[in-house]
Amino acid sequence: MKNPGLRTLSGSLNKAKDLSSRFCRRPFERLEIHQYLHGFCCCPSWLPTYGGCLEDMELMELWNSPTMQDIRRSIHDGSFDYCDHQQCPFIQNNSLPLKSEIDDYLESIIKNQQTVLPTPPNEMALCYDYSCNLSCPSCRTEKTGLKKGPEYDKRMKITKDLIALLQQYSPDFYIRLLFSGGGDPFASPIFMYLLKNLDPQWCPQIRITLLTNGTLLSRSTWERLGPVTELIDSVSVSVDAATPEVYSQVRKGGSWQHLLRNLSFLASLRKMKKLRTLSLNFVVQQMNYRDIPDFIQMAQDLKYVDEVFFSLVTNWGTWSDEEFAQQSIWNENHPEFTQFLEVLKSPLLESPKVFLGNLKSYRERALASRDHRPGEASPPTT
């Protein structure tokens, strides 16, 4: 069952990899619930097959559905058949561990080629409410907000069922909740309800990663959250720009000044060790690629950013083929492709905090081309 509407990186430099000796933990640890309540074991743009629908089955039934088992089998046999090798940042960045390096509880799962798992996922990404205060062109055509009606009721029920399920878990069972990958948690009444109903007194084993555009996560918002902030140890902010001019194009409806103020506040939380990690995200497209070096510098100036995560833009159905081609700066046929490679030569990309992901082969091409003589064949990418 493939994710509808997703269009892959046709024309990308990224190639399939030999992963026969590699392992990916995600299908064995992670469940993502997306729009239509489809359950994935990874980001749908990296692994576009879902295992079932939470509306039709119980969580453990979905977690061990035949499709989920097949996905795990493909990891065991090293084929990674369900994965989009071009898109996955961990494949392209050569970040997947060797099977021989796995030395925790997954070691026995690998040894026994296990595909049915007796325990629930210990990571759940809640992406089933796409409510957002912004209308970024790469994501949606207009602001969306789910506040009432049948779809709201359906998702609120899922949320309340999740809270009840978490209350049944043993205090020894560690679980991480991540939300919201499809919108912004602070623009969602459903996810705000979830935050206000998670109490460290009954769920001390839960940890929360907030995925946000950062515009609504101010100091006052944080303080209003109350006790649940004890569970929030990670914040990932999607920014996609380093200047107000570019930000106004790629993050429509956002305030650059509000964002900078909120990022400074989040950096202060990280400084005080109230957060374990703070990361900034940048989706590379024609509108913003020139901001890449300044974005890294901005993260460095904040001092307490742990990771700067890059990824190539994907078409989620918001652009026509012509519009997407215009934004696909990573395509060798793009009229600005050469300028794109020039930007990627910046030494700022050498920072250990930069995770290039599926941008890695482009950085390699850019560096290889520095000594490339005119008339010679283009240097290969790995």
Coordinates of C-alpha atoms in Angstrom, one line a residue:
M1 CA 0.0 0.0 0.0
K2 CA 1.8 3.1 -1.3
N3 CA 1.5 6.6 0.0
P4 CA -0.8 8.4 -2.4
G5 CA 0.4 11.7 -4.0
L6 CA 4.1 11.4 -3.3
R7 CA 6.5 12.1 -6.2
T8 CA 10.0 10.9 -6.0
L9 CA 13.4 12.5 -6.9
S10 CA 13.4 11.7 -10.6
G11 CA 16.7 12.9 -12.1
S12 CA 18.5 13.0 -8.8
L13 CA 22.2 12.3 -8.5
N14 CA 21.4 9.9 -5.6
K15 CA 21.9 6.2 -6.3
A16 CA 20.8 3.0 -4.8
K17 CA 23.2 1.5 -2.3
D18 CA 24.4 -1.9 -1.4
L19 CA 22.9 -2.4 2.1
S20 CA 23.4 -6.1 2.5
S21 CA 25.5 -5.7 5.6
R22 CA 23.5 -2.7 7.0
F23 CA 20.6 -2.5 9.4
C24 CA 17.8 0.1 10.1
R25 CA 16.1 0.2 13.4
R26 CA 13.0 2.1 12.4
P27 CA 10.8 -0.7 11.2
F28 CA 11.5 -2.5 14.5
E29 CA 11.0 0.5 16.8
R30 CA 8.9 3.2 15.2
L31 CA 5.3 3.7 14.2
E32 CA 4.1 6.8 12.4
I33 CA 0.4 7.6 12.1
H34 CA -0.3 9.9 9.2
Q35 CA -3.2 11.4 7.4
Y36 CA -6.1 9.0 6.9
L37 CA -4.7 7.2 10.0
H38 CA -2.4 5.1 7.9
G39 CA 0.5 3.5 9.9
F40 CA 4.0 3.7 8.5
C41 CA 7.2 2.5 10.1
C42 CA 9.2 5.4 8.8
C43 CA 8.8 8.8 7.1
P44 CA 6.5 8.2 4.1
S45 CA 8.8 10.0 1.7
W46 CA 11.6 7.6 2.7
L47 CA 9.5 4.5 2.9
P48 CA 6.2 5.1 1.1
T49 CA 4.4 1.8 2.0
Y50 CA 2.0 1.8 4.9
G51 CA 1.1 -1.3 7.0
G52 CA -2.6 -0.6 7.6
C53 CA -5.1 1.8 9.0
L54 CA -5.5 2.5 12.7
E55 CA -9.2 3.1 12.0
D56 CA -9.6 -0.5 11.0
M57 CA -7.3 -2.4 13.4
E58 CA -5.8 -2.3 16.9
L59 CA -2.3 -0.9 17.4
M60 CA -0.5 -4.2 17.8
E61 CA -2.4 -5.7 14.9
L62 CA -1.1 -2.8 12.7
W63 CA 2.3 -3.0 14.2
N64 CA 2.6 -6.7 13.2
S65 CA 0.6 -6.6 10.0
P66 CA 1.7 -8.7 7.0
T67 CA 3.1 -5.6 5.3
M68 CA 5.0 -4.5 8.4
Q69 CA 6.5 -8.0 8.6
D70 CA 7.5 -7.9 4.9
I71 CA 9.2 -4.5 5.5
R72 CA 11.2 -6.0 8.4
R73 CA 12.1 -9.0 6.3
S74 CA 13.5 -6.7 3.6
I75 CA 15.8 -5.2 6.3
H76 CA 16.9 -8.6 7.4
D77 CA 17.8 -9.8 3.9
G78 CA 19.6 -6.6 3.1
S79 CA 17.4 -5.7 0.1
F80 CA 15.7 -2.7 1.7
D81 CA 13.1 -3.2 -1.1
Y82 CA 10.5 -0.9 0.4
C83 CA 12.9 2.0 1.0
D84 CA 13.4 4.9 -1.4
H85 CA 17.2 4.8 -1.6
Q86 CA 17.3 8.2 -3.3
Q87 CA 15.2 9.9 -0.6
C88 CA 16.4 8.3 2.6
P89 CA 18.9 10.6 4.3
F90 CA 20.4 7.8 6.3
I91 CA 21.1 5.7 3.2
Q92 CA 22.5 8.6 1.2
N93 CA 24.6 9.8 4.2
N94 CA 26.0 6.3 4.8
S95 CA 24.7 6.5 8.3
L96 CA 23.0 3.1 8.7
P97 CA 25.0 0.9 11.2
L98 CA 26.5 -2.4 10.3
K99 CA 24.5 -5.4 11.5
S100 CA 27.6 -6.5 13.4
E101 CA 27.6 -3.2 15.3
I102 CA 24.2 -3.8 16.8
D103 CA 24.7 -4.9 20.4
D104 CA 21.4 -4.1 22.2
Y105 CA 18.1 -6.0 22.3
L106 CA 17.9 -5.9 18.5
E107 CA 20.9 -8.2 18.2
S108 CA 18.7 -11.2 19.0
I109 CA 16.0 -9.9 16.6
I110 CA 18.6 -9.8 13.8
K111 CA 20.0 -13.2 14.7
N112 CA 16.6 -14.8 14.7
Q113 CA 15.4 -12.9 11.6
Q114 CA 12.4 -11.9 13.7
T115 CA 9.5 -10.0 11.9
V116 CA 6.7 -10.3 14.5
L117 CA 7.5 -8.1 17.6
P118 CA 5.9 -8.9 21.0
T119 CA 6.2 -5.4 22.3
P120 CA 4.7 -2.1 21.1
P121 CA 6.8 0.4 19.2
N122 CA 9.0 2.5 21.5
E123 CA 8.7 5.5 19.1
M124 CA 5.4 6.9 17.9
A125 CA 5.3 9.8 15.5
L126 CA 1.9 11.4 15.6
C127 CA 1.3 13.1 12.2
Y128 CA -2.4 12.6 11.8
D129 CA -3.5 16.2 12.3
Y130 CA -2.2 18.5 9.6
S131 CA -3.4 21.7 11.3
C132 CA -0.8 24.5 10.8
N133 CA -0.6 28.2 11.2
L134 CA 1.6 28.5 8.0
S135 CA 1.0 27.7 4.4
C136 CA 4.5 26.7 3.1
P137 CA 4.3 26.1 -0.7
S138 CA 6.2 22.8 -0.4
C139 CA 3.6 21.4 2.0
R140 CA 0.2 22.9 1.4
T141 CA -1.7 25.5 -0.6
E142 CA -3.5 27.1 2.3
K143 CA -3.6 27.2 6.1
T144 CA -5.5 24.3 7.6
G145 CA -7.0 23.8 10.9
L146 CA -9.0 20.9 12.3
K147 CA -11.3 22.1 15.1
K148 CA -14.6 20.3 14.7
G149 CA -16.5 17.8 12.6
P150 CA -16.2 14.1 11.9
E151 CA -12.5 14.1 11.1
Y152 CA -11.8 16.1 14.2
D153 CA -13.8 13.7 16.3
K154 CA -12.1 10.7 14.7
R155 CA -8.6 12.0 15.5
M156 CA -9.6 13.2 19.0
K157 CA -10.8 9.6 19.7
I158 CA -7.5 8.2 18.5
T159 CA -5.7 10.7 20.8
K160 CA -7.8 9.8 23.9
D161 CA -7.3 6.1 23.1
L162 CA -3.5 6.7 23.0
I163 CA -3.5 8.4 26.4
A164 CA -5.5 5.5 27.8
L165 CA -3.0 3.0 26.2
L166 CA 0.0 4.9 27.6
Q167 CA -1.5 4.8 31.1
Q168 CA -1.5 1.0 30.8
Y169 CA 2.2 0.7 29.9
S170 CA 4.6 -0.4 32.5
P171 CA 6.7 2.4 34.1
D172 CA 9.7 0.4 32.8
F173 CA 8.6 0.6 29.1
Y174 CA 10.4 3.6 27.6
I175 CA 8.5 5.3 24.7
R176 CA 9.1 8.5 22.7
L177 CA 6.3 10.5 21.2
L178 CA 7.1 12.8 18.2
F179 CA 4.6 15.3 16.9
S180 CA 3.5 16.7 14.6
G181 CA 5.3 15.8 11.4
G182 CA 2.4 16.9 9.2
G183 CA 1.6 20.3 10.7
D184 CA 2.4 22.2 13.9
P185 CA 1.5 20.9 17.4
F186 CA 0.8 24.4 18.7
A187 CA -1.8 25.1 15.9
S188 CA -3.6 21.8 16.7
P189 CA -6.3 21.7 19.4
I190 CA -5.9 17.9 19.3
F191 CA -2.1 17.9 20.0
M192 CA -2.5 20.6 22.6
Y193 CA -5.1 18.4 24.3
L194 CA -2.5 15.6 24.3
L195 CA 0.2 17.8 25.7
K196 CA -2.1 19.0 28.5
N197 CA -3.1 15.5 29.4
L198 CA 0.3 13.9 29.7
D199 CA 1.5 14.0 33.3
P200 CA 5.0 13.1 34.4
Q201 CA 3.4 11.6 37.6
W202 CA 1.8 8.7 35.7
C203 CA 4.0 8.6 32.6
P204 CA 7.6 9.4 33.7
Q205 CA 9.0 7.0 31.1
I206 CA 7.6 9.0 28.2
R207 CA 9.9 11.5 26.3
I208 CA 8.6 14.0 23.8
T209 CA 10.1 15.4 20.6
L210 CA 8.3 18.5 19.3
L211 CA 8.4 19.0 15.5
T212 CA 7.4 22.6 14.9
N213 CA 7.9 25.6 12.7
G214 CA 8.8 27.5 15.9
T215 CA 6.6 30.5 15.3
L216 CA 4.2 29.7 18.1
L217 CA 6.6 28.1 20.6
S218 CA 7.4 31.2 22.6
R219 CA 8.5 31.5 26.2
S220 CA 4.9 32.2 27.3
T221 CA 3.6 29.2 25.4
W222 CA 6.3 27.0 27.0
E223 CA 5.4 28.2 30.5
R224 CA 1.6 27.6 29.9
L225 CA 2.3 24.0 29.0
G226 CA 3.0 23.2 32.7
P227 CA 4.3 19.9 34.0
V228 CA 4.5 18.2 30.6
T229 CA 7.7 20.3 29.8
E230 CA 9.5 17.8 32.1
L231 CA 8.9 15.2 29.4
I232 CA 9.9 17.4 26.4
D233 CA 13.6 16.8 25.8
S234 CA 13.9 17.5 22.1
V235 CA 12.7 20.2 19.7
S236 CA 13.2 20.1 16.0
V237 CA 12.4 23.4 14.2
S238 CA 11.8 23.6 10.4
V239 CA 13.0 27.0 9.2
D240 CA 14.2 26.6 5.5
A241 CA 15.7 30.1 5.4
A242 CA 18.4 32.4 6.8
T243 CA 16.9 35.8 5.7
P244 CA 13.5 37.4 6.1
E245 CA 13.2 37.8 2.3
V246 CA 13.5 34.0 1.6
Y247 CA 11.6 33.1 4.8
S248 CA 8.6 35.1 3.5
Q249 CA 8.6 32.9 0.4
V250 CA 9.1 29.5 1.8
R251 CA 7.2 29.9 5.1
K252 CA 4.2 31.9 4.2
G253 CA 2.4 33.4 7.1
G254 CA 5.3 33.3 9.5
S255 CA 7.0 36.2 11.3
W256 CA 10.8 36.1 10.9
Q257 CA 11.3 38.3 14.0
H258 CA 9.0 36.1 16.1
L259 CA 10.9 33.0 14.9
L260 CA 14.3 34.5 15.8
R261 CA 13.0 35.4 19.3
N262 CA 11.6 31.9 19.8
L263 CA 14.8 30.2 18.6
S264 CA 16.8 32.3 21.1
F265 CA 14.5 31.1 23.8
L266 CA 14.9 27.5 22.7
A267 CA 18.6 27.9 22.7
S268 CA 18.5 29.1 26.3
L269 CA 16.5 26.0 27.3
R270 CA 19.2 23.9 25.6
K271 CA 21.9 25.9 27.4
M272 CA 20.2 25.2 30.8
K273 CA 20.0 21.5 29.8
K274 CA 16.2 21.5 29.9
L275 CA 16.4 20.1 26.4
R276 CA 18.7 17.2 25.3
T277 CA 18.7 18.2 21.7
L278 CA 17.8 21.2 19.5
S279 CA 17.9 20.8 15.8
L280 CA 17.1 23.1 12.8
N281 CA 15.8 21.8 9.5
F282 CA 16.2 23.1 6.0
V283 CA 14.4 21.7 2.9
V284 CA 16.5 22.6 -0.1
Q285 CA 14.7 24.1 -3.1
Q286 CA 15.2 26.7 -5.8
M287 CA 13.7 29.5 -3.6
N288 CA 16.2 29.0 -0.7
Y289 CA 19.4 27.2 -1.8
R290 CA 21.5 30.4 -1.7
D291 CA 20.7 30.7 2.1
I292 CA 22.4 27.3 2.9
P293 CA 25.7 28.7 4.2
D294 CA 24.0 31.6 6.2
F295 CA 21.6 29.1 7.7
I296 CA 24.5 27.0 9.1
Q297 CA 26.1 30.2 10.4
M298 CA 22.8 31.2 12.0
A299 CA 22.7 27.9 13.8
Q300 CA 26.3 28.3 15.0
D301 CA 25.5 31.8 16.2
L302 CA 22.7 30.4 18.4
K303 CA 25.5 28.4 20.0
Y304 CA 23.3 25.6 21.4
V305 CA 21.9 24.0 18.2
D306 CA 23.0 20.3 18.1
E307 CA 22.2 19.5 14.5
V308 CA 21.5 21.2 11.2
F309 CA 19.5 18.8 9.1
F310 CA 19.2 19.2 5.3
S311 CA 16.9 17.4 2.9
L312 CA 15.9 17.8 -0.8
V313 CA 12.4 19.1 -1.5
T314 CA 9.7 16.6 -2.3
N315 CA 6.5 17.2 -4.1
W316 CA 3.5 16.3 -1.8
G317 CA 1.1 17.2 -4.5
T318 CA 1.0 20.9 -3.9
W319 CA 2.9 21.8 -7.1
S320 CA 2.2 21.0 -10.7
D321 CA 4.9 19.0 -12.5
E322 CA 6.2 22.3 -14.0
E323 CA 6.3 24.1 -10.6
F324 CA 8.1 21.2 -9.0
A325 CA 10.6 21.1 -11.8
Q326 CA 11.3 24.8 -11.1
Q327 CA 12.0 24.1 -7.4
S328 CA 14.0 20.9 -8.1
I329 CA 17.4 22.6 -7.9
W330 CA 19.0 19.2 -7.4
N331 CA 18.1 18.1 -10.9
E332 CA 21.2 18.3 -13.2
N333 CA 18.9 19.9 -15.9
H334 CA 17.9 22.7 -13.7
P335 CA 19.2 26.1 -15.1
E336 CA 20.7 27.0 -11.8
F337 CA 22.3 23.6 -11.0
T338 CA 25.8 24.9 -11.5
Q339 CA 25.2 27.8 -9.0
F340 CA 23.7 25.3 -6.6
L341 CA 27.0 23.3 -6.6
E342 CA 28.9 26.5 -6.1
V343 CA 26.9 27.2 -2.9
L344 CA 27.6 23.6 -1.7
K345 CA 31.4 24.3 -1.8
S346 CA 31.1 26.5 1.3
P347 CA 33.4 25.3 4.1
L348 CA 30.6 25.9 6.5
L349 CA 29.1 22.6 5.3
E350 CA 32.1 20.8 6.9
S351 CA 30.7 21.5 10.4
P352 CA 30.2 18.2 12.4
K353 CA 26.7 19.5 13.3
V354 CA 25.6 19.5 9.7
F355 CA 23.7 16.4 8.6
L356 CA 23.7 16.5 4.8
G357 CA 21.4 13.5 4.4
N358 CA 20.3 13.1 0.8
L359 CA 22.3 16.2 -0.1
K360 CA 25.5 14.4 0.5
S361 CA 26.2 13.3 -3.1
Y362 CA 25.7 16.9 -4.2
R363 CA 28.2 18.2 -1.8
E364 CA 30.6 15.5 -3.0
R365 CA 30.0 16.5 -6.6
A366 CA 30.6 20.2 -5.7
L367 CA 33.9 19.4 -4.0
A368 CA 35.1 17.2 -6.8
S369 CA 34.3 19.8 -9.3
R370 CA 36.6 22.4 -7.7
D371 CA 39.6 20.8 -9.5
H372 CA 37.6 19.7 -12.5
R373 CA 39.0 20.9 -15.8
P374 CA 36.7 22.3 -18.5
G375 CA 35.9 19.6 -21.1
E376 CA 36.5 16.7 -18.8
A377 CA 33.7 14.3 -17.9
S378 CA 31.8 15.2 -14.8
P379 CA 33.2 13.5 -11.7
P380 CA 31.2 10.6 -10.4
T381 CA 29.3 10.6 -7.1
T382 CA 29.4 7.7 -4.6

